[in-house]
GROMACS .gro file of C-alpha atoms in nm:
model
  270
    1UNK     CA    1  12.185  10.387  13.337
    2UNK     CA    2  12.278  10.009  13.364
    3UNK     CA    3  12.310   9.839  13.042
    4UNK     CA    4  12.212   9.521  13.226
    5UNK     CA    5  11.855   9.370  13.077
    6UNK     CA    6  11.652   9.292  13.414
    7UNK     CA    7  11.589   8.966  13.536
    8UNK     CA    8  11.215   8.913  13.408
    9UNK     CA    9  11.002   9.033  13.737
   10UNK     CA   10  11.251   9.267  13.771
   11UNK     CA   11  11.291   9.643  13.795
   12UNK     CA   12  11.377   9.832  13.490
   13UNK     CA   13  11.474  10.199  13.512
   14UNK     CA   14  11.326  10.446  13.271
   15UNK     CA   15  11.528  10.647  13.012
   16UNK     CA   16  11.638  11.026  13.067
   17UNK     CA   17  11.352  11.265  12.997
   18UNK     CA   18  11.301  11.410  12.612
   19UNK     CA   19  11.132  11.679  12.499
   20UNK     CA   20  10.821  11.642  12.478
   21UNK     CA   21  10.645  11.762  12.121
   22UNK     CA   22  10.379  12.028  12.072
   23UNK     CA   23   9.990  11.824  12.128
   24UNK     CA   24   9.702  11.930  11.998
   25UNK     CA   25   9.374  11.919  12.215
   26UNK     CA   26   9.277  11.551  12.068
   27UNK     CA   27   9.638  11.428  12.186
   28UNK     CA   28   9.595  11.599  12.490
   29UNK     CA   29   9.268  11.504  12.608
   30UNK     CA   30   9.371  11.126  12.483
   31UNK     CA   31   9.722  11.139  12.752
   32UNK     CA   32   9.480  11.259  13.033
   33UNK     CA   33   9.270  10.915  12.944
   34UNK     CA   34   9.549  10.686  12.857
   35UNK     CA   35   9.817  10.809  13.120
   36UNK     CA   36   9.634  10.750  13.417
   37UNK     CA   37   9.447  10.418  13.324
   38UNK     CA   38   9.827  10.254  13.163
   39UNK     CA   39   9.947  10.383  13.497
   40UNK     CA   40   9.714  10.235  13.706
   41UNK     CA   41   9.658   9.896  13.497
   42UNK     CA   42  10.065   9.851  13.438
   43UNK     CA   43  10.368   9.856  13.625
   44UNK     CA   44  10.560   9.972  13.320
   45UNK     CA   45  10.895   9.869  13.257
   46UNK     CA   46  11.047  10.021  12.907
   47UNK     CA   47  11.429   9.907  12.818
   48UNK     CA   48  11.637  10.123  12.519
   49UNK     CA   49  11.341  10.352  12.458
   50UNK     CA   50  11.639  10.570  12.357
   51UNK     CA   51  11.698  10.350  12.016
   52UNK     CA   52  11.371  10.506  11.925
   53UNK     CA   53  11.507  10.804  11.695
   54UNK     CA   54  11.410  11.143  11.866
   55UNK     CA   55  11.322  11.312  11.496
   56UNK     CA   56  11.198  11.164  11.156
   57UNK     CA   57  11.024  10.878  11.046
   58UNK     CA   58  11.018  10.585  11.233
   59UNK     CA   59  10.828  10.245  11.197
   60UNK     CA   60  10.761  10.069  11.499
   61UNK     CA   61  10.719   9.706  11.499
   62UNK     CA   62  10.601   9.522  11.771
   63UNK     CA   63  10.405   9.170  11.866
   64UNK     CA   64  10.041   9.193  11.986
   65UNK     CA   65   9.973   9.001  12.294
   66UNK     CA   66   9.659   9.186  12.377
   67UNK     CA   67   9.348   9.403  12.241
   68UNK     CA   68   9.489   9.685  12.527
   69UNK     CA   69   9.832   9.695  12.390
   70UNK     CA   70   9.821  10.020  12.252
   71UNK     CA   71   9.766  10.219  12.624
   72UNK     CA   72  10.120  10.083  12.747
   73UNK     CA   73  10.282  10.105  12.432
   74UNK     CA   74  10.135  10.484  12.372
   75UNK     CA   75  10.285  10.534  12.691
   76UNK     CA   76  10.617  10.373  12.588
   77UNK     CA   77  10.634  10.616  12.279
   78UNK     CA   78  10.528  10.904  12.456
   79UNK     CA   79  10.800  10.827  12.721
   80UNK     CA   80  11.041  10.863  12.428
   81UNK     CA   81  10.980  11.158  12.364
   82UNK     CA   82  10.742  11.154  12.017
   83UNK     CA   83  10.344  11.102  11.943
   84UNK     CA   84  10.255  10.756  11.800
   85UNK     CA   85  10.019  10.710  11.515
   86UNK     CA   86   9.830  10.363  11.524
   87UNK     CA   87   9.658  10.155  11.244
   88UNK     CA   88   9.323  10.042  11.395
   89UNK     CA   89   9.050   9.900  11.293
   90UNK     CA   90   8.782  10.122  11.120
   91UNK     CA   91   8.524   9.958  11.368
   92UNK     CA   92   8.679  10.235  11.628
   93UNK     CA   93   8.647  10.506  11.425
   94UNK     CA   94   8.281  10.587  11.515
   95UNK     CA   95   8.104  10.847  11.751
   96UNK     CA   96   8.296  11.077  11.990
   97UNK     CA   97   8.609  10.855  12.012
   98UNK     CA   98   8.628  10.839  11.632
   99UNK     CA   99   8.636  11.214  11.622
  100UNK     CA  100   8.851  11.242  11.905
  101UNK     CA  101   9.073  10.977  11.711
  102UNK     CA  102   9.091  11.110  11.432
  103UNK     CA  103   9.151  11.442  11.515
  104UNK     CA  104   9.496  11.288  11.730
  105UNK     CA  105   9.652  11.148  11.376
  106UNK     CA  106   9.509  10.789  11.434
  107UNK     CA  107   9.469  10.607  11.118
  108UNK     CA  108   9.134  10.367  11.037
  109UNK     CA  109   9.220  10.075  10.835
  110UNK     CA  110   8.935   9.878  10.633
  111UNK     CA  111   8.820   9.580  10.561
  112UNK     CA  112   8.755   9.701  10.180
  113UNK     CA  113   9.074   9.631   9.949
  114UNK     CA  114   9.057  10.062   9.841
  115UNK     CA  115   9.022  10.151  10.149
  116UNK     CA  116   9.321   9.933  10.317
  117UNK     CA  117   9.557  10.072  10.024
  118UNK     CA  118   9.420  10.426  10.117
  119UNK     CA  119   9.532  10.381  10.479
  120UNK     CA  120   9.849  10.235  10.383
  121UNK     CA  121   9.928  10.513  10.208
  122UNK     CA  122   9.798  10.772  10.488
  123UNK     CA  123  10.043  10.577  10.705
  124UNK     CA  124  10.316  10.603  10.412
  125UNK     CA  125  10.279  10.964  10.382
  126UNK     CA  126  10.261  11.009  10.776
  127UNK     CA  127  10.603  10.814  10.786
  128UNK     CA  128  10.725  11.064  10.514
  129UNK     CA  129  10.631  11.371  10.729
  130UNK     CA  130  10.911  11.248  11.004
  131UNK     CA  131  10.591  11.086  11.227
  132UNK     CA  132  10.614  10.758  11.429
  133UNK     CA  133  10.404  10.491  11.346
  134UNK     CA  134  10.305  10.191  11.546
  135UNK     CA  135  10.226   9.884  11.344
  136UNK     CA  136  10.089   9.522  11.486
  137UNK     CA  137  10.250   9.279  11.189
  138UNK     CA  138  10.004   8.984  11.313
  139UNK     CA  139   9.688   9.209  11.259
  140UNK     CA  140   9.558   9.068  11.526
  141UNK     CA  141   9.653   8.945  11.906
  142UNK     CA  142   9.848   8.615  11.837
  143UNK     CA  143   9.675   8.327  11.816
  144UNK     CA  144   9.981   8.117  11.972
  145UNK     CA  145   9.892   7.946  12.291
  146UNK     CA  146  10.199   8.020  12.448
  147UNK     CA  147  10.159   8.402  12.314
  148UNK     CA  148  10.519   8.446  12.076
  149UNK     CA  149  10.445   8.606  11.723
  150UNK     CA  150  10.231   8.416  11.470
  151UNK     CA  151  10.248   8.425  11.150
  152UNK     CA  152  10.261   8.783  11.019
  153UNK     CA  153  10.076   8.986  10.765
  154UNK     CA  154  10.391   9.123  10.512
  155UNK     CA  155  10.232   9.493  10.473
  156UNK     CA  156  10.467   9.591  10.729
  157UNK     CA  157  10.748   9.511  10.456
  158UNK     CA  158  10.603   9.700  10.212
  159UNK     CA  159  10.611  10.003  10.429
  160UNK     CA  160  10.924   9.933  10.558
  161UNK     CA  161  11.095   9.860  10.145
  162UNK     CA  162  10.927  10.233  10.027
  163UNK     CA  163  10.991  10.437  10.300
  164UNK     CA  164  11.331  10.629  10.444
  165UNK     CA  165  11.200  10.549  10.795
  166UNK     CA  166  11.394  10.384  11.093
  167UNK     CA  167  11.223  10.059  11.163
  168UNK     CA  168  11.265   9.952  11.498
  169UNK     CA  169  11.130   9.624  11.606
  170UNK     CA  170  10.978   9.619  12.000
  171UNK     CA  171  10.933   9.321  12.205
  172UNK     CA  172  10.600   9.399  12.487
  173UNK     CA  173  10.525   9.135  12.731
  174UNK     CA  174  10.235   9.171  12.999
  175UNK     CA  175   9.960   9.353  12.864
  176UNK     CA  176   9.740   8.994  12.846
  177UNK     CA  177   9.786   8.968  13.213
  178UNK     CA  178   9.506   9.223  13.199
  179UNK     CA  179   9.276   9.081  12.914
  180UNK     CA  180   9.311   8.745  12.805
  181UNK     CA  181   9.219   8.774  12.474
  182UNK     CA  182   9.255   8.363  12.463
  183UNK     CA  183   8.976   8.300  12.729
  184UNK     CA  184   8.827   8.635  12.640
  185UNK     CA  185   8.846   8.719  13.008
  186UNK     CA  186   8.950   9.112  13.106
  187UNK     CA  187   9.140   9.045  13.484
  188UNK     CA  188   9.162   9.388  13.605
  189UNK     CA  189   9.469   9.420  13.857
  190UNK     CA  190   9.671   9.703  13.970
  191UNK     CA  191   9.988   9.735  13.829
  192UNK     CA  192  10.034   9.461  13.642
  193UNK     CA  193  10.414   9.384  13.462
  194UNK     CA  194  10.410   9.543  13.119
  195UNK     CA  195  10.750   9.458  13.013
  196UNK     CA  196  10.877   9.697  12.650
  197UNK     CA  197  11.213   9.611  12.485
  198UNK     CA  198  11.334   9.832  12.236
  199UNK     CA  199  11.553   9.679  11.990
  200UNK     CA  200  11.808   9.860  11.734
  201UNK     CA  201  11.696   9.946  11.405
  202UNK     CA  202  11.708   9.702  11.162
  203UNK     CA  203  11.927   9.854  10.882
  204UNK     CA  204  11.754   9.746  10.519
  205UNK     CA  205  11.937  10.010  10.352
  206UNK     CA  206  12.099   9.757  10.073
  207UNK     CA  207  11.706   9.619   9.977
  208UNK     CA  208  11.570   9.935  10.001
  209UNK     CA  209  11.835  10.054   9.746
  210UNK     CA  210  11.753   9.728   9.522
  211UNK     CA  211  11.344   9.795   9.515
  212UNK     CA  212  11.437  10.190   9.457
  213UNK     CA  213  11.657  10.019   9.133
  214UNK     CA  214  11.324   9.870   9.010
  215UNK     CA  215  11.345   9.587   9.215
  216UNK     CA  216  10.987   9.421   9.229
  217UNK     CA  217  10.791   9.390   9.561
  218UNK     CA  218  10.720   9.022   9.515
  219UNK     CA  219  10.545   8.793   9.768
  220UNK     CA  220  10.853   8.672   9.865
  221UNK     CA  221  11.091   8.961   9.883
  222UNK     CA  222  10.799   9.091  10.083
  223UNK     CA  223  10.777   8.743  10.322
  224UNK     CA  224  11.200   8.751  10.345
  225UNK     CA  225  11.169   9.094  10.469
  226UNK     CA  226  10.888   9.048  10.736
  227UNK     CA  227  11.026   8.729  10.878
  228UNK     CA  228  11.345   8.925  10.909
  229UNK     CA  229  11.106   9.165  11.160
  230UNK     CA  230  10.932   8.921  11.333
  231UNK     CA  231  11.268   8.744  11.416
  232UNK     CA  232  11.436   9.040  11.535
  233UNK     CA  233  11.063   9.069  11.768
  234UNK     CA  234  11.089   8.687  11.858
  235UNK     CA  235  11.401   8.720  12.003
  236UNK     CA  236  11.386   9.021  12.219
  237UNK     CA  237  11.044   8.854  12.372
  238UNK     CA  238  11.282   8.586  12.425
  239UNK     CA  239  11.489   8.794  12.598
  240UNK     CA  240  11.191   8.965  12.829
  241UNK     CA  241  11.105   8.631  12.902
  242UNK     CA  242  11.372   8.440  12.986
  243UNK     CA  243  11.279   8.239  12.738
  244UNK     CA  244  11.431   8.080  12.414
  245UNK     CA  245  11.159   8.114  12.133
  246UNK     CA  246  11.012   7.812  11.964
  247UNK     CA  247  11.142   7.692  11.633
  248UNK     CA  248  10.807   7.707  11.460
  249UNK     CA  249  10.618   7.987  11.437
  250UNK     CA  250  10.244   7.954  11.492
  251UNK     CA  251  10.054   8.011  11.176
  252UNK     CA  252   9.726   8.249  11.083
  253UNK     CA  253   9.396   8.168  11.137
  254UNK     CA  254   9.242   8.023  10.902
  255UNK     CA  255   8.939   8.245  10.910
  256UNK     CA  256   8.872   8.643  11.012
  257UNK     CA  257   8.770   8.716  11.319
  258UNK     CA  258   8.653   8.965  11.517
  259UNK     CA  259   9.008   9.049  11.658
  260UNK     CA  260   9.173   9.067  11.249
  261UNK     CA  261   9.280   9.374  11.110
  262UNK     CA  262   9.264   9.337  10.700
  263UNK     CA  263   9.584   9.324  10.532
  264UNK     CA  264   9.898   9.083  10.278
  265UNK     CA  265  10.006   9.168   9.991
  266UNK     CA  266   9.734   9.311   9.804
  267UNK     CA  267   9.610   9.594  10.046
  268UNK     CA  268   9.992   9.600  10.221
  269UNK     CA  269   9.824   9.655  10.572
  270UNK     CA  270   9.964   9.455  10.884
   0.00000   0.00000   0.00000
């Protein structure tokens, strides 16, 4: 396989096949939904999915460009070779699909401050258990106008600073060609571009040995480490696009939305 990163447009070839782990019937009936829709909505174009770790705990870190990220990137993980465990929204969580959720190892996050610590621990524990979890820093789709990272939410440092697992940022381009979350319009097309760059993990081996030496998880050892991330993010995007990010980085809104996923410092969730 080439090492060369495609032009952006162009055609990137998929990694050797993995084994594929044991499903249960929510995971399967979820890939017969998922796999055909991300296949017809996305021409899907996944770089280095082989830096994702083929066993234990990994933390997956990507930018949100869209409300429909999670079909290509399920597809992305699932191409690797492992199952992928999302933090959604509780508002999900209800009915048939909640079940069927629920029962495939997807993890509800509320807007309640017990609650949000519960799920941060589910996705802790589910980290601990040698799973792969998918986390969206921003919390929500970006608010940027020119859609790099905003401003992100540092529970994905506090999961990354307790845990053992690999954390491997992932740049995803494409999936708002689809639904533009900014002019809330959903611009169904076959086969759109849905670039995914995997990056190397990020090693935070020498911080994760200070905070296991009693090392506090301060507000801004837990802002250092998220930046750190985001940049790592920032610049493979750059990369997909062609593109050299901005200097500034595009801050939070102000106010919740519809869009927000709960989460800082107190509750820890991205």
């Amino acid at each position: 396989m080439s090492t060369q990163l495609a032009a952006p447009g162009g055609s990137w070839p998929r990694r050797r096949w993995r084994p594929r782990p044991p499903l249960n019937w929510a995971l399967r009936l979820s890939l017969t939904v998922v796999g055909p829709v991300a296949s017809v909505l996305y021409g899907l174009r996944f770089r280095h999915s082989e830096r994702i770790p083929a066993t234990g705990g990994v933390l997956l870190v990507a930018n949100h460009v869209s409300v429909l990220d999670p079909l290509a990137c399920a597809m992305l993980v699932y191409d690797a070779g492992r199952v992928p465990r999302f933090l959604a929204k509780d508002g999900v969580f209800t009915g048939l699909a909640g079940t069927i959720l629920r029962a495939a190892g997807q993890i509800p996050v509320s807007r309640g401050s017990a609650d949000a610590r519960s799920s941060v621990g589910a996705a802790r524990q589910a980290l601990e258990d040698g799973e792969l979890v998918v986390i969206y820093p921003e919390g929500s789709v970006t608010r940027d106008p020119d859609w790099w990272p905003m401003q992100a939410r540092t529970g994905v440092a506090r999961l990354a600073l307790t845990t053992d697992a690999a954390v491997v940022p992932l740049a995803q381009w494409g999936p708002h060609r689809v639904h533009d979350y900014h002019a809330k319009q959903l611009r169904l097309r076959f086969r759109a571009p849905a670039e995914y760059l995997v990056g190397e993990p990020v090693d935070l081996s020498a911080l994760r040995a200070q905070v296991r030496d009693g090392r506090p998880l301060t507000a801004d050892l837990l802002r250092e480490v998220t930046d750190l991330l985001m940049a790592r993010v920032r610049d493979q995007l750059g990369e997909v696009r062609g593109e050299q990010p901005p200097a500034l980085v595009h801050p939070r809104p102000t106010r919740r939305t519809s869009g927000d996923l709960p989460g800082g410092p107190e509750t820890g969730v991205a």
